[in-house]
Coordinates of C-alpha atoms in Angstrom, one line a residue:
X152 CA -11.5 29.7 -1.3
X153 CA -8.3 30.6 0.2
X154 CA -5.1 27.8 -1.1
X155 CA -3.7 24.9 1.0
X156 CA -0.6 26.2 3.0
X157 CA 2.5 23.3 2.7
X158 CA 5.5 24.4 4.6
X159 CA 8.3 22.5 3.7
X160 CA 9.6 22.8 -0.2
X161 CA 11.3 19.0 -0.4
X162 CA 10.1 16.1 -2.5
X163 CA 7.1 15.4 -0.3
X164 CA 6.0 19.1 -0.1
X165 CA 6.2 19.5 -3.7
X166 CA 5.1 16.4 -4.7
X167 CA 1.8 17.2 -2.5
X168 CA 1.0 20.9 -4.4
X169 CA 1.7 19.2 -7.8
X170 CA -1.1 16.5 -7.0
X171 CA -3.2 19.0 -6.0
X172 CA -2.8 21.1 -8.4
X173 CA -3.6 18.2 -10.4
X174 CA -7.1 18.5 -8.6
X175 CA -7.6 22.1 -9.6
X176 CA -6.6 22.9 -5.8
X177 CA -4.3 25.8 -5.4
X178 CA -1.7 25.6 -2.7
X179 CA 1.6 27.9 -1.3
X180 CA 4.1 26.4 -0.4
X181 CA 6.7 28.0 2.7
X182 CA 10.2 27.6 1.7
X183 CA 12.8 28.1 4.4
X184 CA 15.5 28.3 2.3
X185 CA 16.6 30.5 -1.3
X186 CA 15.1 27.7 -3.7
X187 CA 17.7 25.8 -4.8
X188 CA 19.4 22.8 -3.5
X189 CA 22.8 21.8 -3.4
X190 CA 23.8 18.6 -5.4
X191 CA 24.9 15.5 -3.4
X192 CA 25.6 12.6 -4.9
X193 CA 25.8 10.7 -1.6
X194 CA 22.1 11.4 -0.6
X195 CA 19.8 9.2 -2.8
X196 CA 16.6 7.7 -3.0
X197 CA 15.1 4.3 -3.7
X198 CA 12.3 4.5 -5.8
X199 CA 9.4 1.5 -5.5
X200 CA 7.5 0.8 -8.8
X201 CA 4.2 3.3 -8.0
X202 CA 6.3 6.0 -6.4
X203 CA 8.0 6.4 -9.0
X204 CA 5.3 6.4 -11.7
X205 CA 3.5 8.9 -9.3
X206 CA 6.6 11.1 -9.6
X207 CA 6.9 10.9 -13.2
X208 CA 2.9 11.5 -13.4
X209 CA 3.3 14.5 -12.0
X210 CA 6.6 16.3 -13.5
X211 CA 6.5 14.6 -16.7
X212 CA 9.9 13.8 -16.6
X213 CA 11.4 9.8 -17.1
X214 CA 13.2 9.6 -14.0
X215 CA 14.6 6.4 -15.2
X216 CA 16.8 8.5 -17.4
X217 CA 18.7 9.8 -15.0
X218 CA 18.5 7.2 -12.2
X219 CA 19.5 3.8 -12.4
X220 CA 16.9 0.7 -12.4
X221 CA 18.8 -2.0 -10.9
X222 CA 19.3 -4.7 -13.2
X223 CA 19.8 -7.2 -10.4
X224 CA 20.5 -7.7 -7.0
X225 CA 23.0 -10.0 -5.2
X226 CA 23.6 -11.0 -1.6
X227 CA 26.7 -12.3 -0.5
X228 CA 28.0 -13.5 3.1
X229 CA 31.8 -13.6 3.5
X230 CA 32.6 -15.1 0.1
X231 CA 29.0 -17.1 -0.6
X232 CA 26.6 -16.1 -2.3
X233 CA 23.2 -16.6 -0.5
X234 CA 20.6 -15.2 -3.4
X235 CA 21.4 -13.2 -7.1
X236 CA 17.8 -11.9 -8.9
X237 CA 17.7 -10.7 -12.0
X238 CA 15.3 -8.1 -13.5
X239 CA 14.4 -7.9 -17.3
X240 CA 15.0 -4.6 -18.7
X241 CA 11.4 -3.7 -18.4
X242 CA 10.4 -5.5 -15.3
X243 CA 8.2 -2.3 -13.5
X244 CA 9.4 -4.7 -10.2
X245 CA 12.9 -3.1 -10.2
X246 CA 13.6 -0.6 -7.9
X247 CA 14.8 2.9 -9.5
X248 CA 18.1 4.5 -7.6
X249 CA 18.2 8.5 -7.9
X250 CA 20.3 11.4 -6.6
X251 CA 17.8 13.0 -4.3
X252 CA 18.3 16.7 -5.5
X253 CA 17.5 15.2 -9.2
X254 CA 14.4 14.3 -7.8
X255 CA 13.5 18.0 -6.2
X256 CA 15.2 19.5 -9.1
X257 CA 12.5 17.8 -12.1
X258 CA 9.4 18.8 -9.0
X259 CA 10.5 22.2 -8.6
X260 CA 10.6 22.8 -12.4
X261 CA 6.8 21.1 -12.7
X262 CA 5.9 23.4 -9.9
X263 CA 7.5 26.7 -12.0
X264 CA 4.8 25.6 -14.8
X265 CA 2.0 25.4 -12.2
X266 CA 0.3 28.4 -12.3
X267 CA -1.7 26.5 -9.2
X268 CA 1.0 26.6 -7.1
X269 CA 2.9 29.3 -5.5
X270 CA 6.1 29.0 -3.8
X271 CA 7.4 31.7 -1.3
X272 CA 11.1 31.4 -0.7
X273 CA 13.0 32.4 2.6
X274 CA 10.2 32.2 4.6
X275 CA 10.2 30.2 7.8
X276 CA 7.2 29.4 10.1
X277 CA 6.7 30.5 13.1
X278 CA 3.1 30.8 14.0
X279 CA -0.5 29.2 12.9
X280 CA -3.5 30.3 14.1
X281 CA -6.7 28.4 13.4
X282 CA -10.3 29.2 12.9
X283 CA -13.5 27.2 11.6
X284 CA -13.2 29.1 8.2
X285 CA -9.6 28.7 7.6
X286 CA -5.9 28.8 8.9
X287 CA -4.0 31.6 9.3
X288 CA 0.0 31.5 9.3
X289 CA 3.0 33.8 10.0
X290 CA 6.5 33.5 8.1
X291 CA 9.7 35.7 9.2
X292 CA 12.6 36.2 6.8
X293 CA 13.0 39.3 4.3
X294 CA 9.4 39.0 3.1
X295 CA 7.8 37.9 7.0
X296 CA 4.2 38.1 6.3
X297 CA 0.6 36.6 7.5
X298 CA -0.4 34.0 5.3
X299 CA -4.5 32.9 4.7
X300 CA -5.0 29.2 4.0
X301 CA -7.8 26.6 4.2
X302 CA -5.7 23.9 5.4
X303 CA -1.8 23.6 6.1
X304 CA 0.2 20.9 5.6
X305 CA 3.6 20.1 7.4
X306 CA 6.3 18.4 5.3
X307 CA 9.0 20.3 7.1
X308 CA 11.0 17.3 7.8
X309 CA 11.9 15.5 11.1
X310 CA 12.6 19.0 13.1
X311 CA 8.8 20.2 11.8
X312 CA 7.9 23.6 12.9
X313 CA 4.7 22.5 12.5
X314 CA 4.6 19.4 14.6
X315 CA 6.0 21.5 17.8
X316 CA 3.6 24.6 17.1
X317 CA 1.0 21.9 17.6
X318 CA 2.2 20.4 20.5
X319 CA 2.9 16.8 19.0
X320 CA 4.7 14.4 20.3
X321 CA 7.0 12.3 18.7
X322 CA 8.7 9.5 20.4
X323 CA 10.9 6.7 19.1
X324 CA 13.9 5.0 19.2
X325 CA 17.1 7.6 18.2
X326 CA 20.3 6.2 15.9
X327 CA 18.9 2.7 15.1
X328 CA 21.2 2.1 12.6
X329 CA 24.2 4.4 11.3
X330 CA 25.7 4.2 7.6
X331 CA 29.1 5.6 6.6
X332 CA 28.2 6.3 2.8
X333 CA 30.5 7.3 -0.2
X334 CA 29.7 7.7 -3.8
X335 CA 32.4 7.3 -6.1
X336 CA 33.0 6.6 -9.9
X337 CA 34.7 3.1 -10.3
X338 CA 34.1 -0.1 -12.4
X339 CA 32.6 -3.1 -10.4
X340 CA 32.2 -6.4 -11.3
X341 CA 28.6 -6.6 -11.2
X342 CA 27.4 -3.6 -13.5
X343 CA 23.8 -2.1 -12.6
X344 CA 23.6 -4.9 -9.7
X345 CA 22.9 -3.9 -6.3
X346 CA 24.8 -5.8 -3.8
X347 CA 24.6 -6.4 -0.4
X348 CA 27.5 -7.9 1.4
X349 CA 27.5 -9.4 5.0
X350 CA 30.7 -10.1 7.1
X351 CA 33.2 -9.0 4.2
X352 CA 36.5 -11.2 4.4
X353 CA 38.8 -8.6 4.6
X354 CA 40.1 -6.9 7.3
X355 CA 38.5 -3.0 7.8
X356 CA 39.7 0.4 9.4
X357 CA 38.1 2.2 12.3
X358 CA 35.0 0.7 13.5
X359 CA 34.2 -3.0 12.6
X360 CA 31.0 -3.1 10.7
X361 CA 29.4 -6.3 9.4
X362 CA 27.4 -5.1 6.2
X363 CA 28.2 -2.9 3.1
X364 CA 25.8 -2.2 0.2
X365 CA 26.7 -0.7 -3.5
X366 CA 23.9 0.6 -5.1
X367 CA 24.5 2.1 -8.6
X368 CA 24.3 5.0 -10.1
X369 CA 24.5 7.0 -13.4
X370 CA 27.4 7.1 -15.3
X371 CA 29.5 4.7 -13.9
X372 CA 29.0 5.9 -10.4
X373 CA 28.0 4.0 -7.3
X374 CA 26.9 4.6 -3.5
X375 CA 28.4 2.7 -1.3
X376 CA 27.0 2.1 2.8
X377 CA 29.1 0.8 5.4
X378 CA 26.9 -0.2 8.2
X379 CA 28.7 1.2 11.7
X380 CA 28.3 -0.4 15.0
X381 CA 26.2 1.2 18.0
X382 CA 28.0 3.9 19.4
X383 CA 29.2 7.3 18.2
X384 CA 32.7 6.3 17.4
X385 CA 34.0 9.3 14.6
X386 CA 34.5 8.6 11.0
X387 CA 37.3 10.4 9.9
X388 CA 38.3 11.1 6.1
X389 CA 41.5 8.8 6.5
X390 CA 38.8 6.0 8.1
X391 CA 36.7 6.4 5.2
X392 CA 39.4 6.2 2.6
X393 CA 41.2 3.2 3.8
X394 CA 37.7 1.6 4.0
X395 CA 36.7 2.7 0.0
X396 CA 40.3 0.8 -0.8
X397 CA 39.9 -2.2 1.1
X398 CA 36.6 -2.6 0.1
X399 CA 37.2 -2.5 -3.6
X400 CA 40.1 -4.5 -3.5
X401 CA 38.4 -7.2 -1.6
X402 CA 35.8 -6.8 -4.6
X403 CA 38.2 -6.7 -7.2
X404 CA 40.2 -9.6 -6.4
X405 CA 43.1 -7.9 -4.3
X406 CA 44.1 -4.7 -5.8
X407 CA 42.2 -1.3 -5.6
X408 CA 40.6 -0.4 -9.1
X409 CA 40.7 3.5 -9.9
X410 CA 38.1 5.9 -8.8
X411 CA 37.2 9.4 -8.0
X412 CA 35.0 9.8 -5.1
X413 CA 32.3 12.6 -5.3
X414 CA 30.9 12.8 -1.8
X415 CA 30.6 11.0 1.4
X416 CA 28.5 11.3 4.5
X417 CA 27.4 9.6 7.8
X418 CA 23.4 8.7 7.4
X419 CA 21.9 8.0 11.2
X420 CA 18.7 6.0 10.9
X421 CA 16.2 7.0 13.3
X422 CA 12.6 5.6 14.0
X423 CA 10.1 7.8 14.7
X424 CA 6.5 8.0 14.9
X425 CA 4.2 11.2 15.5
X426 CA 0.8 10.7 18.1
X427 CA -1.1 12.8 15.2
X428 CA -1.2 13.5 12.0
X429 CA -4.3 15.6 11.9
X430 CA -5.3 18.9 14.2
X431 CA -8.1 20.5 12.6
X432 CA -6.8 22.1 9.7
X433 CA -3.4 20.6 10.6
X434 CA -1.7 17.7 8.8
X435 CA 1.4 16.0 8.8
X436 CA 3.3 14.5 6.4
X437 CA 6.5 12.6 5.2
X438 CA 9.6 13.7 7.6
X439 CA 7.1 15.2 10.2
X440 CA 5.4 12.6 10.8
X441 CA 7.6 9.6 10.9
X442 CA 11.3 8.6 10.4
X443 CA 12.0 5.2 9.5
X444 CA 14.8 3.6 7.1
X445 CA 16.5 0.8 8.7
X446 CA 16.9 -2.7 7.1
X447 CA 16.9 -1.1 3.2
X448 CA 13.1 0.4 3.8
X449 CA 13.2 4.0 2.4
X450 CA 11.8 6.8 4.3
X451 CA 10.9 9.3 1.0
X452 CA 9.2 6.5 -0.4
X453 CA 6.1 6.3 2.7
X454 CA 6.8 10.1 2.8
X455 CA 5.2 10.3 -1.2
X456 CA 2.8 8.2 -0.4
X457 CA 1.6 10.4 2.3
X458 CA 1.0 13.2 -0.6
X459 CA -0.5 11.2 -2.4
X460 CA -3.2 9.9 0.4
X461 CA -4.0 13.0 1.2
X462 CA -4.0 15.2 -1.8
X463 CA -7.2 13.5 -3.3
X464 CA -8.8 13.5 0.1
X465 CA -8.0 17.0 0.3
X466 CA -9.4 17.9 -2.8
X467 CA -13.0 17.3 -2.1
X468 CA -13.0 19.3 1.1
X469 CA -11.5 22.4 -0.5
X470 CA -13.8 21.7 -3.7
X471 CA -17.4 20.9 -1.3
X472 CA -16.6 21.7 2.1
X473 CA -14.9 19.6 5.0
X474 CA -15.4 16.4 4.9
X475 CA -14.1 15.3 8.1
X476 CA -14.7 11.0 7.1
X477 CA -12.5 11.8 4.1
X478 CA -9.8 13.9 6.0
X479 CA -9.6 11.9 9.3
X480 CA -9.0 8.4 7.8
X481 CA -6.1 9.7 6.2
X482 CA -4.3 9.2 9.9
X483 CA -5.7 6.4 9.9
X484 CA -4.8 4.3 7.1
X485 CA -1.4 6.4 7.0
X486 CA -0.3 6.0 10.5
X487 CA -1.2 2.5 10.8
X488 CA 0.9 1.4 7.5
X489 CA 4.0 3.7 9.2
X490 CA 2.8 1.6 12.4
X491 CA 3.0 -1.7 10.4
X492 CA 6.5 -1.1 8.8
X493 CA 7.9 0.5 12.2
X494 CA 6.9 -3.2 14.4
X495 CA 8.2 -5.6 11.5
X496 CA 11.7 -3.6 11.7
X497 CA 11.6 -3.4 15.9
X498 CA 10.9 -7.3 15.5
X499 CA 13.6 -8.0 12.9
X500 CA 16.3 -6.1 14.1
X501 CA 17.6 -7.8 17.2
X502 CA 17.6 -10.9 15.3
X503 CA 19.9 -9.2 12.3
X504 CA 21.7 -7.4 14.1
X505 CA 22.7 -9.6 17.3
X506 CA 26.2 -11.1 17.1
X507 CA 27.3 -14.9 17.9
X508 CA 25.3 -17.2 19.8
X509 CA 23.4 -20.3 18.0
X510 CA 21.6 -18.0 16.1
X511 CA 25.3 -18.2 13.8
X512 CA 25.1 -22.3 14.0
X513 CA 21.7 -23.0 13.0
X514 CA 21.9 -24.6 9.5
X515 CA 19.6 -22.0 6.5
X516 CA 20.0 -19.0 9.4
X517 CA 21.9 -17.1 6.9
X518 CA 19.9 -17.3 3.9
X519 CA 16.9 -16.4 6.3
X520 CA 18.6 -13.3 7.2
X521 CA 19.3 -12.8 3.4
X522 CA 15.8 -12.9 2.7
X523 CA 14.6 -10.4 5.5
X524 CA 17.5 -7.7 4.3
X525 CA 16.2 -8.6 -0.1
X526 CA 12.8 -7.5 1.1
X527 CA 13.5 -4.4 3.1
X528 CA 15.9 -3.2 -0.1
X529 CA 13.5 -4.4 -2.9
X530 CA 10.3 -3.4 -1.6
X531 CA 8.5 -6.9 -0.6
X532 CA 7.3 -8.7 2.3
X533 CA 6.4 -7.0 5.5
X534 CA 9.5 -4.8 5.6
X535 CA 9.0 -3.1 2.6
X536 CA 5.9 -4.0 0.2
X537 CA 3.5 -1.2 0.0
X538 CA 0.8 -1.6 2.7
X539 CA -2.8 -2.3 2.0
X540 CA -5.8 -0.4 3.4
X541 CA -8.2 -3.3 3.8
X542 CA -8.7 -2.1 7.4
X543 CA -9.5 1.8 6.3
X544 CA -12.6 3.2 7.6
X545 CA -13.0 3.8 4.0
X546 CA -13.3 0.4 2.9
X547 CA -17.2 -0.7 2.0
X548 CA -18.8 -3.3 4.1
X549 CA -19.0 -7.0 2.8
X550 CA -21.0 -6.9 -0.8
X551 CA -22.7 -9.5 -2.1
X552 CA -21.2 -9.2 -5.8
X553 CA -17.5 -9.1 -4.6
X554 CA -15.2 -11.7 -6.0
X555 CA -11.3 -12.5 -5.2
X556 CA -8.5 -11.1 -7.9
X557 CA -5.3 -11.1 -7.1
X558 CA -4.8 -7.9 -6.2
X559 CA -6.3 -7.7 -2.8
X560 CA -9.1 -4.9 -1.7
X561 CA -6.9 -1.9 -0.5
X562 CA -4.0 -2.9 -2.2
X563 CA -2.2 -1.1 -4.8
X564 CA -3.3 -2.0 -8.6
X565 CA -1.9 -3.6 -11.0
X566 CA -0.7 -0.9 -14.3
X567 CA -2.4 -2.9 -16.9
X568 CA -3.4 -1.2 -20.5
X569 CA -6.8 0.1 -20.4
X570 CA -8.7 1.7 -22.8
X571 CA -10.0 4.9 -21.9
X572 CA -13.2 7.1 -22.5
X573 CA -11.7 8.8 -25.7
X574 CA -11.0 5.3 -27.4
X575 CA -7.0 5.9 -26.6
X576 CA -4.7 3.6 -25.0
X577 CA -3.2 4.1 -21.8
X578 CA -1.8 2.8 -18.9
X579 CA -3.8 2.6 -15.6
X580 CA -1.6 4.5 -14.0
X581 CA -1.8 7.3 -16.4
X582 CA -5.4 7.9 -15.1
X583 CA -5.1 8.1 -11.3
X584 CA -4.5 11.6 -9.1
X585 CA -7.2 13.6 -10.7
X586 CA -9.7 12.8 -8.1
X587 CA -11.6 10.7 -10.2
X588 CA -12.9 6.7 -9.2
X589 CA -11.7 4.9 -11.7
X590 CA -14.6 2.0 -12.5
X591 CA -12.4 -0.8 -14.9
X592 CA -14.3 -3.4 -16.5
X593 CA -12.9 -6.5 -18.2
X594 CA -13.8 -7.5 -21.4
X595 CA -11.2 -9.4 -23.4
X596 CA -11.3 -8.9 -27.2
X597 CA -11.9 -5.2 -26.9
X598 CA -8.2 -4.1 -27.5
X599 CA -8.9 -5.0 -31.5
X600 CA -11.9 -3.0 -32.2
X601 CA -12.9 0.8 -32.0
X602 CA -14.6 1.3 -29.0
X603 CA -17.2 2.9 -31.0
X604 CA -18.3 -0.7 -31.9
X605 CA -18.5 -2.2 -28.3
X606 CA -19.6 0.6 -26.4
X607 CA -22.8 0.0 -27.3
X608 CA -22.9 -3.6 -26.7
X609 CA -23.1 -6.1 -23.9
X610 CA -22.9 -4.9 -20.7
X611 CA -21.6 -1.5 -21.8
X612 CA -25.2 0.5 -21.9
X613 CA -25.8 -0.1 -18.1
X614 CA -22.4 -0.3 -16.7
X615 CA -21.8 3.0 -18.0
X616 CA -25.4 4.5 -16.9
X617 CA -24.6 3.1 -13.4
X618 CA -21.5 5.1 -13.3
X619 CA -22.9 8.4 -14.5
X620 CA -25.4 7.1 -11.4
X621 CA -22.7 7.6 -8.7
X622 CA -22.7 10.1 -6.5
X623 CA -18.7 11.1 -7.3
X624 CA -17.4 11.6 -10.3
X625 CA -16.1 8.5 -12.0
X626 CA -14.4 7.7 -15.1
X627 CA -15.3 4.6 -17.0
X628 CA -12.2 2.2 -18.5
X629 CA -11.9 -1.4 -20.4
X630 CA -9.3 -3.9 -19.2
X631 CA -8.9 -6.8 -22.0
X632 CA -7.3 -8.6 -18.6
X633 CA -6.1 -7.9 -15.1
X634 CA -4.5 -10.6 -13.0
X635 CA -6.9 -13.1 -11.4
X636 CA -10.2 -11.4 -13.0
X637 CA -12.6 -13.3 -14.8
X638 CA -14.2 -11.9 -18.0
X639 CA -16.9 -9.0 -17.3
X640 CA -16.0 -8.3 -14.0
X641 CA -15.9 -4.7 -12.5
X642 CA -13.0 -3.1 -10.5
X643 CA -13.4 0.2 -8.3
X644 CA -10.4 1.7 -7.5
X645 CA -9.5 5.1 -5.7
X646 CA -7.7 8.4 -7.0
X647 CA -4.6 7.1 -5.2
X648 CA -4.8 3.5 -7.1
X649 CA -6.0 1.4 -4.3
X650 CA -8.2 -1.5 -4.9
X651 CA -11.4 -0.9 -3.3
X652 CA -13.5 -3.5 -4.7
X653 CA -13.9 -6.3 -7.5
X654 CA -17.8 -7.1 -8.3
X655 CA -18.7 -10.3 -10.3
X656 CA -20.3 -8.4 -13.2
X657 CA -22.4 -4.8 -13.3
X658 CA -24.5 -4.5 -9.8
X659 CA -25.1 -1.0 -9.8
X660 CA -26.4 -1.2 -5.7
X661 CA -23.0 -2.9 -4.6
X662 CA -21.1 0.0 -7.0
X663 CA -23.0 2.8 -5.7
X664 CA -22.3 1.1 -2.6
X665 CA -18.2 1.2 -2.7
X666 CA -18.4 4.2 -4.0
X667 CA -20.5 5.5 -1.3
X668 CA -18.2 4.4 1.3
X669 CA -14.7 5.6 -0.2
X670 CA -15.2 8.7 -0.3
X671 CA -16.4 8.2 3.6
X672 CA -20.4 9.0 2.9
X673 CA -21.4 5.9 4.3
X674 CA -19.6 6.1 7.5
X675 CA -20.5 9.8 7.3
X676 CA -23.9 8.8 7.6
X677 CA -23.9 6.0 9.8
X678 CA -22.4 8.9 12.7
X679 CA -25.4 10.7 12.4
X680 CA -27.5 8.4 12.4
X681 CA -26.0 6.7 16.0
X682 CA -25.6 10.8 17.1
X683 CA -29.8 11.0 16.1
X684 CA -30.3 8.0 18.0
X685 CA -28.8 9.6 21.5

């Protein structure tokens, strides 16, 4: 069968051949440019704890070794300090900052060991042609040539190719928010802190803005926004400058500490959502699908957890045939989490943003404001927790067996230690993206004896026929504990780490059940059944 077409060669285009590659899918990806990208230390990423782990998954590389996991984070407003959190060296909670090009460097290095995955450089879209059997596309360049695919995949970033060839539309609000960034070298006060700092003291050049944030970096060095009012007043180097020095000395009790700035840029925040993500053959993803990033929330993050959506629903079609259940709920669980995150910032922003009035009066106003801005930068609450599918057409209908955990159905998992199939080890995490349910029993007491010894006990015998009984491949793992789930219960959780169910003990019918209906059989089923009935 001919490979998935992904035009676009940035972190969520790679990230999208490498997982399915992982799912013995072969893919090409269309890269506009020569294959290399220039190194700017001003354009970063903020890593959540399962993007991350999905990155390093996939390029087995330890980001956090060159990133920066913030040991804390502080809010401040003039000179008070509204909230300070602190994250234990190991705490998986803490967000991981990166230099974007790190990122795309470690991916394009995985994808040069991929003998799954081909890239094609200098070659720039310009047509697509579909047909029931496949996809057909055109490139121009040095090496313009016709392309055969069985699906194509558009992660060409906010100006997608792909989006227009199809006729998309994609409205939304233009320059929501605009940064002035900077990344320097210098010694703060706070080291491997995040701050956030509202209505600084101290008087500032050029534009008045009401907000900076220092993030931090490797090796002593930090990136630093200035939040800019509306408008398109100009930035100029000398603006910029005079704004790094008053900003440090305001932070460094009066007098401008040494530095060496490395790069600086204006980042405009735009919010953007596309009608569809799906045309036949045609997906979206990342950039050309949506644009979001105000109030801390980070755009490459929802843009890697497209890939990740839709590389294991992918895989099944190009492995069995289309499966159009499978393939059409990604728009709709994907969309309606961009949806989600897009209405809580629209709703949150006037009341940030807006200057004056009683809002400034009203005692424990501040610290609320605090708390909206800590969620949207560390990845909690409705600005910026990752989104549960609990609405996905996926999701199995009410079972009998199904008991409460604390992880709720369609939410992300928790990475606890499980024990897998070959008696080693691992982490939860370790086992997800290979198209494979994962079927998680716990049964404390099993982490201190051979698995050859309880395998054959208790439950074990008929939970594990049961899974060999499910109509998708499934792989079979022991939990001594997961938050909020009593002894011998049963978890099913996608190839993307989603909850889908917790059962109160081994019911094979309500397992065949979930199973059924993730991968989109049942509601498959049910369509033909009501198109039988006309």
């Amino acid at each position: 069968m001919d490979p998935v077409i992904i035009v676009g060669a940035g972190p969520v285009g790679l990230t999208l051949a490498l997982a399915l590659a992982r799912q013995e899918v072969p893919s090409v990806v269309l890269d506009e440019g020569p294959g290399k990208d220039e190194p700017r230390p001003a354009r970063t990423v903020v890593l959540r704890e399962d993007t991350a782990a999905l990155l390093e998954r996939l390029t087995g590389v330890a980001l956090g070794d060159h990133g920066v996991r913030w040991a804390g984070w502080r809010s401040l407003r003039r000179r008070q300090v509204l909230s300070e959190i602190t994250f234990d060296e190991a705490d998986p909670a803490a967000p991981l900052h990166i230099a974007q090009h790190v990122v795309t460097a470690a991916l394009r290095a995985a994808v040069a060991d991929e003998p799954l995955v081909r890239i094609a450089v200098d070659s720039r879209l310009d047509s697509i042609e579909q047909e029931r059997s496949g996809i057909t596309a055109h490139t121009r360049g040095p090496h313009g040539t016709w392309w055969r695919g069985s699906y194509l995949v558009g992660c060409d970033g906010p100006r997608s190719t792909v989006r227009k060839l199809q006729d998309i539309r994609f409205p939304g609000r233009t320059a929501v928010e605009r940064h002035a960034v900077a990344a320097l070298r210098v010694e703060l006060p706070w080291e491997g802190r995040a701050l956030l700092h509202r209505m600084p003291p101290w008087r500032q050049s050029g534009p008045s803005a009401g907000e900076v944030t220092a993030r931090p970096l490797p090796d002593g060095a930090w990136r630093l926004d200035w939040l800019l009012p509306p408008g398109k007043d100009l930035v100029t180097p000398e603006i910029l400058v005079s704004r790094i020095r008053e900003t440090l000395a305001g932070w460094t009790d009066g007098s401008t500490p040494p530095y060496e700035l490395l790069d600086t840029g204006v980042h405009t925040v735009h919010h953007r959502l596309a009608r569809r993500w799906r045309v036949g053959r045609v997906f979206l993803a990342g950039d050309a699908a949506h644009l979001l990033g105000a109030l801390g929330t980070q755009g490459l993050d929802e843009g890697l957890r497209d890939a990740d959506n839709l590389a294991w629903k992918l895989a099944p079609a190009w492995h069995h045939g289309p499966h159009e259940v499978l393939l059409d709920s990604y728009q709709a669980e994907r969309r309606l989490a961009i949806t989600a995150r897009l209405r809580a910032a629209d709703q949150v922003l006037p009341v940030l943003r807006g200057a004056g009035g009683l809002r400034q009066m009203v005692p424990g106003t501040a610290r609320g404001h605090d708390a909206l801005l800590t969620d949207g930068h560390l990845g909690r609450g409705p600005l910026g927790a990752p989104v549960t599918y609990a609405d996905s057409p996926l999701a199995p209908r009410q079972l009998d067996g199904e008991i409460p955990l604390g992880t709720p159905p369609g939410a992300p998992v928790a990475d606890v230690r499980v024990t897998a199939e070959d008696g080693s080890f691992v982490r939860l995490r370790d086992r997800l993206g290979r198209g494979v349910l994962l079927v998680v029993l716990i049964a404390p007491g099993t982490g201190v004896w051979d698995r050859k010894h309880w395998m054959s006990a208790g439950v074990m015998p008929r939970l594990a026929a049961s899974v060999t009984a499910l109509p998708y491949r499934a792989e079979l793992l022991v939990a001594e504990s997961y938050p909020g789930a009593p002894a011998h219960s049963v978890l099913l959780v996608r190839p993307d780490g989603h909850l889908v169910t917790a059962l109160s003990g081994v019911r094979p019918a309500d397992l065949y059940a979930a199973a059924e209906a993730t991968m989109g059989g049942a509601a498959q089923q049910e369509a033909r059944a009501v198109s039988g009935a006309r």
